[in-house]
Short mmCIF file of C-alpha atoms and ligand atoms in Angstrom, two decimals:
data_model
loop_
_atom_site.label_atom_id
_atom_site.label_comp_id
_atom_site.label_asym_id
_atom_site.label_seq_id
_atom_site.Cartn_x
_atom_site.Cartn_y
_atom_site.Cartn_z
CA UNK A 1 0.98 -23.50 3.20
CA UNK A 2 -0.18 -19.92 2.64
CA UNK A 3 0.74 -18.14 -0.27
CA UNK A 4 0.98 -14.48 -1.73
CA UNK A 5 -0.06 -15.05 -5.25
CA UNK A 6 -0.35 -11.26 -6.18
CA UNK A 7 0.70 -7.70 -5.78
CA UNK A 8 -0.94 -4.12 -6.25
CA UNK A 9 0.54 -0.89 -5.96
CA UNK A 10 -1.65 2.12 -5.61
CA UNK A 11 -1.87 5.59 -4.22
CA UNK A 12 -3.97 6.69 -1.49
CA UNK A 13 -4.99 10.03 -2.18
CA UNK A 14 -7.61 10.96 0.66
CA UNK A 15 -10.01 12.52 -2.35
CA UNK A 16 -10.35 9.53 -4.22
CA UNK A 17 -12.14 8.20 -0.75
CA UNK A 18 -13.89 11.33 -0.88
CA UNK A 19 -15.38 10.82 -4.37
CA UNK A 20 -16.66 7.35 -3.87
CA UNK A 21 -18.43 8.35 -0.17
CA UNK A 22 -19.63 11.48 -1.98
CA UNK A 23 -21.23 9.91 -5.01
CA UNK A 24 -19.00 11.65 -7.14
CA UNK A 25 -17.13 9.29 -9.21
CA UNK A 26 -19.11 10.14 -12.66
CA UNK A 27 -18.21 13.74 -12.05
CA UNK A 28 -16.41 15.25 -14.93
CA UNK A 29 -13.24 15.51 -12.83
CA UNK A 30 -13.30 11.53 -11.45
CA UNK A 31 -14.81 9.61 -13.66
CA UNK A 32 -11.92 9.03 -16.03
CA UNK A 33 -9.71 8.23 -13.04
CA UNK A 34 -12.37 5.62 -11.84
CA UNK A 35 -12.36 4.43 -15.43
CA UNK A 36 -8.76 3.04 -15.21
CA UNK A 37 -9.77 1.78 -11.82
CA UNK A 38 -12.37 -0.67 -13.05
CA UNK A 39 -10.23 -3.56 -14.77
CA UNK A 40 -8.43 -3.75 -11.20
CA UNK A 41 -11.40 -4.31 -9.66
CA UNK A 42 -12.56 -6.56 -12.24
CA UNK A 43 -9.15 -9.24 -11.47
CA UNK A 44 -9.52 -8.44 -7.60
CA UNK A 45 -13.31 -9.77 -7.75
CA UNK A 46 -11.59 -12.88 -10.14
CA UNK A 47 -8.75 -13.34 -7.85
CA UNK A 48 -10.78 -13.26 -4.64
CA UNK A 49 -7.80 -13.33 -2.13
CA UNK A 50 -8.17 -14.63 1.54
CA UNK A 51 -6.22 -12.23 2.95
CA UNK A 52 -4.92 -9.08 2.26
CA UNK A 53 -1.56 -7.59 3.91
CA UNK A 54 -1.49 -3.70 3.31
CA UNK A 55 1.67 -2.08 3.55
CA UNK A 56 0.79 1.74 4.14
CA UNK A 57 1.43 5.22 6.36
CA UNK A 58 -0.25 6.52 9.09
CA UNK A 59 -0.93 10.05 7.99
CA UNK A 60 -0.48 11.01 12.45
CA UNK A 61 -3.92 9.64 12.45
CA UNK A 62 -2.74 6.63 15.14
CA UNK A 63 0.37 7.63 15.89
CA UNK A 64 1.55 11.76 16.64
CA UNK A 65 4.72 12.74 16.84
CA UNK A 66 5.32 11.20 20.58
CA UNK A 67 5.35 8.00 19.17
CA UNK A 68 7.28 7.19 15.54
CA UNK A 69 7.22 3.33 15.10
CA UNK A 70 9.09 2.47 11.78
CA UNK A 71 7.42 -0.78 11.24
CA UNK A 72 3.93 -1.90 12.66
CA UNK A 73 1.90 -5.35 12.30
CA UNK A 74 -1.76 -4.82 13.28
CA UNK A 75 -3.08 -7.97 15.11
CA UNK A 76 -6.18 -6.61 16.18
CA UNK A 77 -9.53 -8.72 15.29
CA UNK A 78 -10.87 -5.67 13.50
CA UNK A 79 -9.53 -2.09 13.27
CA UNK A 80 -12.09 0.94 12.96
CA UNK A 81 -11.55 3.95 9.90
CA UNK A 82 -9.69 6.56 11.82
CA UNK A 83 -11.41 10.15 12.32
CA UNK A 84 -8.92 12.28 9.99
CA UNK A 85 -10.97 15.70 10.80
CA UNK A 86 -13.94 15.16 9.24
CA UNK A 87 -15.55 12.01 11.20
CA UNK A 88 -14.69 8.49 10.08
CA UNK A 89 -15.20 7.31 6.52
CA UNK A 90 -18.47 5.65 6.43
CA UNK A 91 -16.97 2.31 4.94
CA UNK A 92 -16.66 -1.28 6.22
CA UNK A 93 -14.65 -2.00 9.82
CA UNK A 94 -11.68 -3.67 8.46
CA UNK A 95 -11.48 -7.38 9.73
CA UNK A 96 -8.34 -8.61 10.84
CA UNK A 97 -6.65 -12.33 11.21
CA UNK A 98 -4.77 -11.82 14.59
CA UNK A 99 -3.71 -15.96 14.25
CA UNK A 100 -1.57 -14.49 10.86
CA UNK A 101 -0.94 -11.30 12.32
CA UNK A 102 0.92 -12.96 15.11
CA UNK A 103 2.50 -15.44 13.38
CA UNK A 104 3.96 -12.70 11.28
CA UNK A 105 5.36 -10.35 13.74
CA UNK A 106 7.03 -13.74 15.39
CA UNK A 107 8.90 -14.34 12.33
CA UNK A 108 9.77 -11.09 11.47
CA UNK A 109 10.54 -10.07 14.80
CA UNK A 110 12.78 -13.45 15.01
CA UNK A 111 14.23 -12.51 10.96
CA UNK A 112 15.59 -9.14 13.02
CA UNK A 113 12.85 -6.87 11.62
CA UNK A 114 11.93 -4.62 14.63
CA UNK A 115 7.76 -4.91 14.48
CA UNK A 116 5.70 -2.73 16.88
CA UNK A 117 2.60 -4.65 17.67
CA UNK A 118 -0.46 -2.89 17.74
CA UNK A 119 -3.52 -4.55 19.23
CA UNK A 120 -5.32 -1.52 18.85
CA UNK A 121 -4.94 0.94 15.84
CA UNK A 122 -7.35 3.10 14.10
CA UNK A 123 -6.68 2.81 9.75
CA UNK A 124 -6.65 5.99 8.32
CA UNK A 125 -6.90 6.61 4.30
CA UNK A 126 -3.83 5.26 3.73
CA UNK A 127 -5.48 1.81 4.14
CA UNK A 128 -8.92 2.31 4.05
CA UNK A 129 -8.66 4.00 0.60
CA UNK A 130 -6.64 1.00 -1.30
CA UNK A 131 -9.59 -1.23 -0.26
CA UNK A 132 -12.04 1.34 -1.90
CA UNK A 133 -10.17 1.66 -4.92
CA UNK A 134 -9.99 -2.60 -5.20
CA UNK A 135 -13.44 -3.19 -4.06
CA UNK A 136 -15.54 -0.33 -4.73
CA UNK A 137 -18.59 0.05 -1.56
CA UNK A 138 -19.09 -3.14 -0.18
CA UNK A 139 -21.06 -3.74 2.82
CA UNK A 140 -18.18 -6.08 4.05
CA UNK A 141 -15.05 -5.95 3.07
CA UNK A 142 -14.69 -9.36 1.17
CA UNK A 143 -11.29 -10.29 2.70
CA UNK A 144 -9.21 -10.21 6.04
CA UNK A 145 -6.86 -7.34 6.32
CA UNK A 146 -3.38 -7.35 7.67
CA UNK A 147 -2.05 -3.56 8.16
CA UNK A 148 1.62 -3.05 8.27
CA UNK A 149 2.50 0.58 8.70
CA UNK A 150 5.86 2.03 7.73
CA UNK A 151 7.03 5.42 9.16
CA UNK A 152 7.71 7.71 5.76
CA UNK A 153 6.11 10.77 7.54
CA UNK A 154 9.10 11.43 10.22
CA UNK A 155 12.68 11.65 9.17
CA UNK A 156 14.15 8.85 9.33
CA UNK A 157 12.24 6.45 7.10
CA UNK A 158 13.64 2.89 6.67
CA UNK A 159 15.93 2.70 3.46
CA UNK A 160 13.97 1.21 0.31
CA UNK A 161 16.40 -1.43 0.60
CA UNK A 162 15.44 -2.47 3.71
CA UNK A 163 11.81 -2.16 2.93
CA UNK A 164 12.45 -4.27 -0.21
CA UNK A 165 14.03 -7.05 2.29
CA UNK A 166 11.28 -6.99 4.62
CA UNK A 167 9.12 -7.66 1.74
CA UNK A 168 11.41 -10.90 1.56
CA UNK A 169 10.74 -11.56 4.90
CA UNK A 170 6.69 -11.36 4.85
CA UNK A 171 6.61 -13.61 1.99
CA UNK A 172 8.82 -16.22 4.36
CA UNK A 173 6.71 -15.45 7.11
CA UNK A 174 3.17 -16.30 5.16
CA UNK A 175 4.83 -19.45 3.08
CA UNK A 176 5.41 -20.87 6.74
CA UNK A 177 2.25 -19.82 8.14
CA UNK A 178 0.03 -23.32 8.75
CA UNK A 179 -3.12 -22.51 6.58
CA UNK A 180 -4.07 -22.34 2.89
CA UNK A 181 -5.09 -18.83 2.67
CA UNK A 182 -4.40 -16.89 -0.96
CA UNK A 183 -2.72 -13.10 0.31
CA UNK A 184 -2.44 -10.30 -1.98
CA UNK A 185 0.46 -7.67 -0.83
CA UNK A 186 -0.48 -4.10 -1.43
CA UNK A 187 2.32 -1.25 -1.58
CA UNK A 188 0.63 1.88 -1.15
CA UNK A 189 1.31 5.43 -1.51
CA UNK A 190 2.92 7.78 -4.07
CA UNK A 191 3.28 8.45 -7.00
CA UNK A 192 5.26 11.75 -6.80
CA UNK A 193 3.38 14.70 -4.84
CA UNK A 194 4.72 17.16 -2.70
CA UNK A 195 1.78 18.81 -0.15
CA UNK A 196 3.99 21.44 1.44
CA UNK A 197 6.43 23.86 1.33
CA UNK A 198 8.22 25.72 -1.90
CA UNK A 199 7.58 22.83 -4.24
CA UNK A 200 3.99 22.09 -3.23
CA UNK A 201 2.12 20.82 -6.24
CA UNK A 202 5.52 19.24 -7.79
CA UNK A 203 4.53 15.96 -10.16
CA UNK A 204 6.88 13.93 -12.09
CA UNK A 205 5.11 11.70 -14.63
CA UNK A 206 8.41 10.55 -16.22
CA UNK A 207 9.80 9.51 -12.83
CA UNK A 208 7.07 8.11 -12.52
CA UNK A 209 6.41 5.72 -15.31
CA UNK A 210 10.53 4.91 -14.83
CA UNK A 211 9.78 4.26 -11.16
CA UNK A 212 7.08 1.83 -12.59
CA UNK A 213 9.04 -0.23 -15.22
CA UNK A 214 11.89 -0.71 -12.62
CA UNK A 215 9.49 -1.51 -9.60
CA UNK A 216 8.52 -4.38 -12.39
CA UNK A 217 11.71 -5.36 -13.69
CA UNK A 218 14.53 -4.43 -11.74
CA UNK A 219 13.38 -4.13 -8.12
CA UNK A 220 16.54 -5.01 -6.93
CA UNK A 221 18.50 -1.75 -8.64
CA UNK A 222 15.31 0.24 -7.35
CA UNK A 223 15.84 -0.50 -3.58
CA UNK A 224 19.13 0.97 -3.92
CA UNK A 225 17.46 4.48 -5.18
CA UNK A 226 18.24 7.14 -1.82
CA UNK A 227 16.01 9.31 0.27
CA UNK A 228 17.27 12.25 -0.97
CA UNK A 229 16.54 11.05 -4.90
CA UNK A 230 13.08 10.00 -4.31
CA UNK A 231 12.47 13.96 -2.64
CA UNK A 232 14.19 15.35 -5.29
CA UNK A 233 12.00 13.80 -8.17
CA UNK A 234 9.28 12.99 -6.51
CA UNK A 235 8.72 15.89 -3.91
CA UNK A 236 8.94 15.50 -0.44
CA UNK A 237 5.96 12.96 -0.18
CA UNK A 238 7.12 10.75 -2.76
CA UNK A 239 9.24 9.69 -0.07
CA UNK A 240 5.56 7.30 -0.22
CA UNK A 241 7.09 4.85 -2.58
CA UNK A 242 9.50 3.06 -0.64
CA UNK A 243 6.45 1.20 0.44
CA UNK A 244 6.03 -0.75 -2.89
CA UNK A 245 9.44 -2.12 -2.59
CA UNK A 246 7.76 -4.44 0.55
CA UNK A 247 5.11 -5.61 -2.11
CA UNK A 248 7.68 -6.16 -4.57
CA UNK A 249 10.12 -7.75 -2.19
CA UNK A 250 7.26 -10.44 -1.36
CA UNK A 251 7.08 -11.43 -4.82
CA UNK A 252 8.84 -13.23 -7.29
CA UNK A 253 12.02 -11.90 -9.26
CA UNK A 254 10.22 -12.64 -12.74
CA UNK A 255 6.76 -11.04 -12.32
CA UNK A 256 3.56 -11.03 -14.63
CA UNK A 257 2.54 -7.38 -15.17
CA UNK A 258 -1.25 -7.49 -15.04
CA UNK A 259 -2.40 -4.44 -15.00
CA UNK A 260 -0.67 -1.32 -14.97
CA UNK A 261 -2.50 2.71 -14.83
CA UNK A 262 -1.40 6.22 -14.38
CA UNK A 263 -3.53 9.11 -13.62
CA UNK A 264 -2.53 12.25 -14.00
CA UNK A 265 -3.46 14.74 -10.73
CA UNK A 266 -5.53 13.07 -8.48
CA UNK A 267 -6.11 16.27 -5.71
CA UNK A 268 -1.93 16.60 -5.95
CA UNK A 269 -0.35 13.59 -6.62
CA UNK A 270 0.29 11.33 -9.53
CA UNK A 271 -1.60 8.28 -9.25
CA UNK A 272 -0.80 4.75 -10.20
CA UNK A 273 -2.20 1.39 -10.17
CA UNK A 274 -0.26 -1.87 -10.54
CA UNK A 275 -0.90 -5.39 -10.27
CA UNK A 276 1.58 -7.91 -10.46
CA UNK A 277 1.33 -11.67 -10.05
CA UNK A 278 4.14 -14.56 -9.85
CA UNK A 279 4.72 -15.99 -12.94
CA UNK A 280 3.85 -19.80 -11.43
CA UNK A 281 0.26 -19.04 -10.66
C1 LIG B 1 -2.73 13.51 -0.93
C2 LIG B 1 -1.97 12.38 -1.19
C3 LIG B 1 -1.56 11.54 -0.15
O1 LIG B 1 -0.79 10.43 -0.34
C4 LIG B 1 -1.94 11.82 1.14
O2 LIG B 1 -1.56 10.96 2.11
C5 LIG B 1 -2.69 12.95 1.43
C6 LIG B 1 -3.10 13.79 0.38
C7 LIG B 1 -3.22 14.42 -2.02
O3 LIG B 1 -2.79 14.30 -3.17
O4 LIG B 1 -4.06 15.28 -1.73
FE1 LIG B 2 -0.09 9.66 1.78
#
């Protein structure tokens, strides 16, 4: 049987792509941001997963406004860096695993989780920037990729409940997928940040670090936390962190914190790092 063994939770922050393809990571301003990064990148290269599912948004790179899936599996064979503006980031194509892919949006789309399938989908930073911060600048990524997009950019998002209990659902899905492949779940996204509008610029470091120890230790109380709290504290793309509650809903109630950073701004938001394994491994 396959198995998710592990979770990380990071942010995405476009810049933090930016450093790493402009050779700036030892800049004044990075390098003790890419300082915390290294022990994660130290247990990714230990842990060597198969496969890794990343739960992220498309920042209207793939999708616009005309079309607003809430949920997406990509079963592609490989999915290309999307163009953002400034050309596409000049890291690995991301290889897929279209026979999990599938399998997945069968048994989530039979567990009443309405997947859109997307044979075709360009990744924007949202994904392509979690691998960079786990594996640095390979010339291959060193695992298969599952992306899972989740619509936190148009109102409505899904509830962080039922985010949490798709989580549930994925792990189901992979236990009864016929193969032995080790899958790490990342949540991505977050911390708080706000881009727009009044607040723009709006961090919360204590909602933060509480969003952290609950995310840990009391998911369950977590995925009951509203839309309109998460703005509030966290500013209006904060809205970001419903997407750990998937990687936490795939995991274990007792977890082993691993590894755990804050970094305070990264461009504007409030940057974590998390990794969390099931106690049994
Ligand atoms: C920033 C953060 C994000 O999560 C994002 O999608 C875009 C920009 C930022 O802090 O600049
Ligand atoms: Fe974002």
């Amino acid at each position: 049987m396959a198995e998710i063994i592990a979770g990380v939770g990071t942010s995405h922050v476009p810049a933090v792509g930016a450093a790493m393809d402009n050779g700036m990571t030892q800049d004044p301003i990075w390098a003790p941001y890419f300082d915390k990064v290294e022990p994660a990148r130290e247990w990714i290269a230990k842990t060597k997963p198969d496969v890794c599912i990343i739960v992220y948004n498309d920042h209207a790179s793939a999708f616009s406004l005309e079309l607003i899936p809430t949920f997406v599996i990509g079963t592609a064979p490989s999915f290309i860096p999307a163009d953002e503006g400034f050309g596409r980031r000049k890291v690995p194509t991301v290889q897929g695993h279209p026979d999990m892919a599938w399998h997945l949006a069968e048994s989530l789309i039979l567990a009443e989780f309405d997947m859109t399938i997307a044979n075709k989908m360009d990744v924007d930073h949202g994904l392509t920037v979690p691998l960079s911060v786990m594996y640095n600048q390979p010339d291959e990524w060193p695992c298969k990729v599952i992306p899972l997009c989740v619509n936190v950019v148009q109102y409505p998002p899904p509830t962080g409940n039922r985010c949490f209990n798709l989580g549930r659902a994925i792990r189901a899905a992979v236990e009864s997928f016929p193969g032995n492949e080790r899958v790490v779940i990342f949540g991505t996204g977050g911390l708080s940040h706000q881009l727009q509008g009044e607040r723009a610029g709006l961090i919360n470091t204590e909602y933060d670090n509480a969003f952290l120890d609950r995310i840990v230790a009391d998911p369950v109380a977590q995925s009951k936390i509203s839309h309109t709290e998460y703005m509030r504290e966290a500013g209006s793309e904060g809205i970001e962190m419903v997407m750990w509650l998937v990687m936490r809903g795939a995991l274990d109630e007792h977890v082993d914190e691993i590894y755990r950073a804050t970094h305070v701004p990264t461009s504007n938001t409030s940057n974590g790092l998390l990794i969390l394994e099931n106690s049994i491994n």
